[in-house]
Amino acid sequence: MSIGYTVNTHQLSQTKLLVWRPDLPKERPLPVLYCTDGDMLQGIEPALTGLLTADSVAAASPCLLVGVYADDRDRDYTPWPAPAVFRGAAPFGGGASGHLQLITKQVLPFIQAQYRVMPGPQAAGIAGYSLGGLFAIYAAYASSAFGFAASMSGSMWFPRWLEYMGQNQPRAGGYYLSLGDTEEKTRHPVMSQVGTCALQAADILRQKVGDDAVTYRWERGDHFTGIPQRHAHMLRWFCRQQALLGHTSQ
C-alpha cells in the first residue's frame, strides 16, 4: 500500500512554507506535522517524497507535512541568547519565542484555512533537526498547540537548556528524539557531549510524561548522515501516533 504526495509552496508575509499533501480526496481532514528548516526539506524533497511514498505506515495513517522556513536559524531556533560554540560564528540570538509566535499565529491559521486538517493539538506535531530539534522541544514546553514533538539530532547541549527542561513542565503528550551514533565522536568540548545531553533530555521527558510517551532512536552516522532517512523515521513515528488515535486512511 502506498500514497503519492503533491508538494506545494506558499509565500507568507514573514515566511515561506513547503507542504507535502497526500494524494487523497481534498475533503478528507488530515493530521499536520510542522517541521523546521524548510530550506533543508527543500534540498531533500525528492528523496523524502520517495521515502514517504513507499512507507506503508505513512500510507495507513497519512499526514500533512509543512516545512517552515526561518530567516536566521541561530536566532529563530534558540530560546535565549548564548555565546557561539564555534570559532568565528555569531552568537545565538535567542529569538525562539518570536518564531514560535509566527508559527502559532500565522502559519497554523493559514494551513487550517488552506487545507482540511484535523482540529486540536492531538492532531498536530512539531519537529526539527539540530537547532530545529531544540526549537521543537522548546515549542512543546512554551505552547499548547502541539500534541507531539520530535527532535532529530537536536541541540540539547544548548547552554542551560537541560536545566530549563527539568524546571518546567512540557505540554505535549508524546516525544521522539534521535541522534547519530557517531555524532559525539569529536574533540570539540561541546559537541562531544551531544549523546549525553540527548539521553538526559529523554530521561527528563520520561520523568515528566512517562516512559511510554518518549521514543529514543539511535541512527547510524554523524550529524550530516542520512538526513532524509532520519526525517522519514520520525514521520513514521508521528503517523503511528496518529494511528493509535484512530486517524487512519480507512
Coordinates of C-alpha atoms in Angstrom, one line a residue:
M1 CA 0.0 0.0 0.0
S2 CA 1.4 3.4 -0.9
I3 CA 0.1 7.0 -1.3
G4 CA 1.6 9.7 -3.6
Y5 CA 2.3 13.2 -2.5
T6 CA 1.9 16.6 -4.1
V7 CA 4.4 19.3 -2.9
N8 CA 3.2 22.9 -2.8
T9 CA 4.9 26.1 -1.8
H10 CA 3.3 29.1 -0.2
Q11 CA 4.8 32.6 0.4
L12 CA 3.5 34.3 3.6
S13 CA 4.4 37.8 4.6
Q14 CA 7.1 36.7 7.1
T15 CA 8.0 33.2 6.0
K16 CA 7.7 30.5 3.3
L17 CA 6.1 27.1 3.5
L18 CA 6.8 23.8 1.7
V19 CA 3.8 21.5 2.1
W20 CA 3.5 17.8 1.3
R21 CA -0.1 16.8 0.8
P22 CA -1.1 13.1 0.4
D23 CA -2.9 12.4 -2.8
L24 CA -6.3 11.8 -1.1
P25 CA -9.7 13.4 -1.5
K26 CA -9.4 17.1 -0.6
E27 CA -12.4 16.9 1.7
R28 CA -10.6 14.4 3.9
P29 CA -9.1 16.1 7.1
L30 CA -5.6 15.2 7.9
P31 CA -3.2 15.5 10.9
V32 CA -0.4 18.0 10.5
L33 CA 3.3 17.8 11.3
Y34 CA 5.1 21.2 11.2
C35 CA 8.8 20.9 10.6
T36 CA 11.6 23.5 10.9
D37 CA 14.2 24.2 8.3
G38 CA 12.0 24.4 5.2
D39 CA 15.1 25.1 3.2
M40 CA 16.7 21.8 4.3
L41 CA 13.5 20.0 3.4
Q42 CA 13.5 21.6 0.0
G43 CA 17.0 20.3 -0.5
I44 CA 16.0 16.7 0.3
E45 CA 12.5 16.9 -1.2
P46 CA 12.9 14.2 -3.9
A47 CA 14.4 11.7 -1.5
L48 CA 12.0 12.4 1.2
T49 CA 9.0 12.2 -1.1
G50 CA 10.2 8.9 -2.4
L51 CA 10.6 7.5 1.2
L52 CA 7.1 8.7 2.2
T53 CA 5.5 7.3 -0.9
A54 CA 7.0 3.9 -0.2
D55 CA 6.1 3.9 3.5
S56 CA 3.2 1.6 4.4
V57 CA 2.8 3.2 7.8
A58 CA 2.6 6.7 6.4
A59 CA 0.1 5.3 3.8
A60 CA -2.1 3.8 6.5
S61 CA -2.2 7.0 8.6
P62 CA -1.1 9.8 6.3
C63 CA -0.5 13.4 7.5
L64 CA 0.1 16.8 6.0
L65 CA 3.8 17.8 6.3
V66 CA 4.6 21.5 6.5
G67 CA 8.1 22.8 6.2
V68 CA 8.5 26.2 7.7
Y69 CA 11.5 28.4 6.7
A70 CA 13.5 30.6 9.1
D71 CA 15.4 33.8 8.3
D72 CA 18.2 33.1 10.8
R73 CA 18.2 29.7 12.5
D74 CA 20.8 30.7 15.1
R75 CA 18.3 33.4 16.2
D76 CA 14.9 31.8 15.5
Y77 CA 15.6 28.4 17.0
T78 CA 17.3 29.4 20.2
P79 CA 15.3 30.1 23.4
W80 CA 17.7 32.8 24.8
P81 CA 20.9 34.5 23.8
A82 CA 24.1 32.5 24.2
P83 CA 27.7 32.7 23.1
A84 CA 28.8 30.9 19.9
V85 CA 30.2 27.4 20.3
F86 CA 32.3 27.5 17.1
R87 CA 35.2 29.9 16.4
G88 CA 34.1 32.8 14.2
A89 CA 30.4 32.1 14.4
A90 CA 27.9 34.6 15.5
P91 CA 26.3 34.3 19.0
F92 CA 22.9 32.7 19.3
G93 CA 20.1 35.3 19.2
G94 CA 17.5 33.8 21.5
G95 CA 14.5 34.5 19.2
A96 CA 12.6 31.3 19.5
S97 CA 9.7 32.9 21.3
G98 CA 9.1 35.2 18.3
H99 CA 9.4 32.4 15.8
L100 CA 7.0 30.2 17.7
Q101 CA 4.5 33.1 17.7
L102 CA 4.9 33.4 14.0
I103 CA 4.1 29.7 13.6
T104 CA 1.1 29.6 16.0
K105 CA -0.4 33.0 15.0
Q106 CA 0.3 33.0 11.2
V107 CA 1.4 29.6 9.9
L108 CA -1.2 27.4 11.7
P109 CA -4.2 29.6 10.8
F110 CA -3.0 29.7 7.2
I111 CA -2.7 25.9 6.9
Q112 CA -6.1 25.5 8.6
A113 CA -7.7 27.8 6.1
Q114 CA -5.9 26.4 3.0
Y115 CA -6.2 22.7 3.8
R116 CA -8.6 20.4 5.5
V117 CA -6.9 19.5 8.7
M118 CA -8.0 17.8 11.9
P119 CA -8.6 20.1 14.8
G120 CA -6.9 20.1 18.1
P121 CA -3.3 19.6 19.4
Q122 CA -3.5 15.8 19.3
A123 CA -3.6 16.0 15.5
A124 CA -0.6 18.4 15.3
G125 CA 3.1 17.9 15.8
I126 CA 6.2 20.0 15.7
A127 CA 9.6 18.6 14.6
G128 CA 13.1 19.8 13.8
Y129 CA 16.7 18.9 13.1
S130 CA 19.8 20.1 15.0
L131 CA 18.9 23.6 16.3
G132 CA 15.5 23.0 14.8
G133 CA 15.2 20.0 17.1
L134 CA 15.9 22.2 20.1
F135 CA 13.2 24.6 18.9
A136 CA 10.7 21.7 18.5
I137 CA 11.1 20.6 22.2
Y138 CA 11.0 24.3 23.2
A139 CA 7.7 24.7 21.4
A140 CA 6.4 21.7 23.3
Y141 CA 7.2 23.5 26.6
A142 CA 6.1 27.0 25.5
S143 CA 2.9 26.3 23.6
S144 CA -0.1 24.0 23.9
A145 CA -0.7 24.0 20.1
F146 CA 1.2 20.7 19.6
G147 CA 0.4 17.2 20.9
F148 CA 3.6 15.7 19.7
A149 CA 7.2 17.0 19.4
A150 CA 10.2 15.4 17.6
S151 CA 13.9 16.3 17.8
M152 CA 16.3 14.8 15.3
S153 CA 20.0 15.3 16.3
G154 CA 18.7 18.1 18.4
S155 CA 20.9 20.7 20.2
M156 CA 20.1 19.5 23.7
W157 CA 23.6 20.8 24.6
F158 CA 22.4 24.4 24.4
P159 CA 23.5 26.3 27.5
R160 CA 21.1 26.0 30.4
W161 CA 18.6 24.0 28.3
L162 CA 18.6 20.8 30.3
E163 CA 18.0 22.9 33.5
Y164 CA 15.0 24.6 31.7
M165 CA 13.6 21.2 30.8
G166 CA 13.9 19.9 34.4
Q167 CA 12.4 23.1 36.0
N168 CA 9.4 23.4 33.7
Q169 CA 6.5 21.2 32.5
P170 CA 6.2 20.2 28.9
R171 CA 2.7 20.5 27.3
A172 CA 2.9 18.0 24.5
G173 CA 1.9 14.4 25.3
G174 CA 4.4 12.4 23.0
Y175 CA 8.1 12.9 22.2
Y176 CA 10.6 11.5 19.7
L177 CA 14.4 12.0 20.0
S178 CA 17.1 10.6 17.7
L179 CA 20.8 11.0 17.3
G180 CA 23.5 9.7 15.1
D181 CA 25.7 7.1 16.9
T182 CA 29.0 8.8 15.9
E183 CA 27.9 12.4 16.5
E184 CA 29.7 12.7 19.8
K185 CA 32.9 11.3 18.5
T186 CA 34.7 14.6 18.2
R187 CA 37.3 16.6 20.2
H188 CA 35.0 19.7 20.3
P189 CA 34.3 20.2 24.0
V190 CA 30.6 20.9 23.5
M191 CA 29.8 18.6 20.6
S192 CA 31.4 15.6 22.4
Q193 CA 28.6 15.9 24.9
V194 CA 25.7 15.6 22.4
G195 CA 25.0 12.0 23.2
T196 CA 25.0 12.5 27.0
C197 CA 22.8 15.6 26.6
A198 CA 20.3 13.9 24.3
L199 CA 19.9 10.9 26.7
Q200 CA 19.5 13.3 29.6
A201 CA 16.8 15.2 27.7
A202 CA 15.0 11.9 27.0
D203 CA 15.2 10.9 30.7
I204 CA 13.8 14.3 31.8
L205 CA 10.8 13.9 29.5
R206 CA 10.2 10.4 30.7
Q207 CA 10.1 11.7 34.3
K208 CA 7.6 14.4 33.2
V209 CA 5.3 12.4 30.9
G210 CA 6.1 8.7 31.4
D211 CA 8.2 6.1 29.7
D212 CA 5.6 5.2 27.1
A213 CA 5.3 8.7 25.8
V214 CA 9.0 9.1 24.9
T215 CA 10.7 7.3 21.9
Y216 CA 14.5 7.4 21.6
R217 CA 16.2 6.2 18.4
W218 CA 19.9 5.8 17.6
E219 CA 20.6 6.4 13.9
R220 CA 23.8 5.5 12.1
G221 CA 26.5 8.0 11.3
D222 CA 27.4 11.6 12.2
H223 CA 25.3 14.8 12.3
F224 CA 25.1 15.0 8.5
T225 CA 24.4 11.4 7.6
G226 CA 21.1 10.1 6.2
I227 CA 19.0 13.3 6.8
P228 CA 16.1 12.2 4.5
Q229 CA 16.0 8.8 6.2
R230 CA 16.0 10.3 9.7
H231 CA 13.1 12.5 8.7
A232 CA 11.3 9.5 7.3
H233 CA 11.8 7.5 10.5
M234 CA 10.5 10.5 12.5
L235 CA 7.5 10.8 10.2
R236 CA 6.7 7.1 10.6
W237 CA 6.7 7.6 14.4
F238 CA 4.2 10.5 14.1
C239 CA 2.0 8.5 11.7
R240 CA 2.0 5.7 14.2
Q241 CA 0.9 8.0 17.0
Q242 CA -1.9 9.2 14.8
A243 CA -2.9 5.7 14.0
L244 CA -3.2 4.9 17.8
L245 CA -5.6 7.9 18.0
G246 CA -7.7 6.4 15.2
H247 CA -6.5 8.8 12.5
T248 CA -6.2 6.3 9.6
S249 CA -6.8 6.3 5.9
Q250 CA -9.7 3.9 6.3

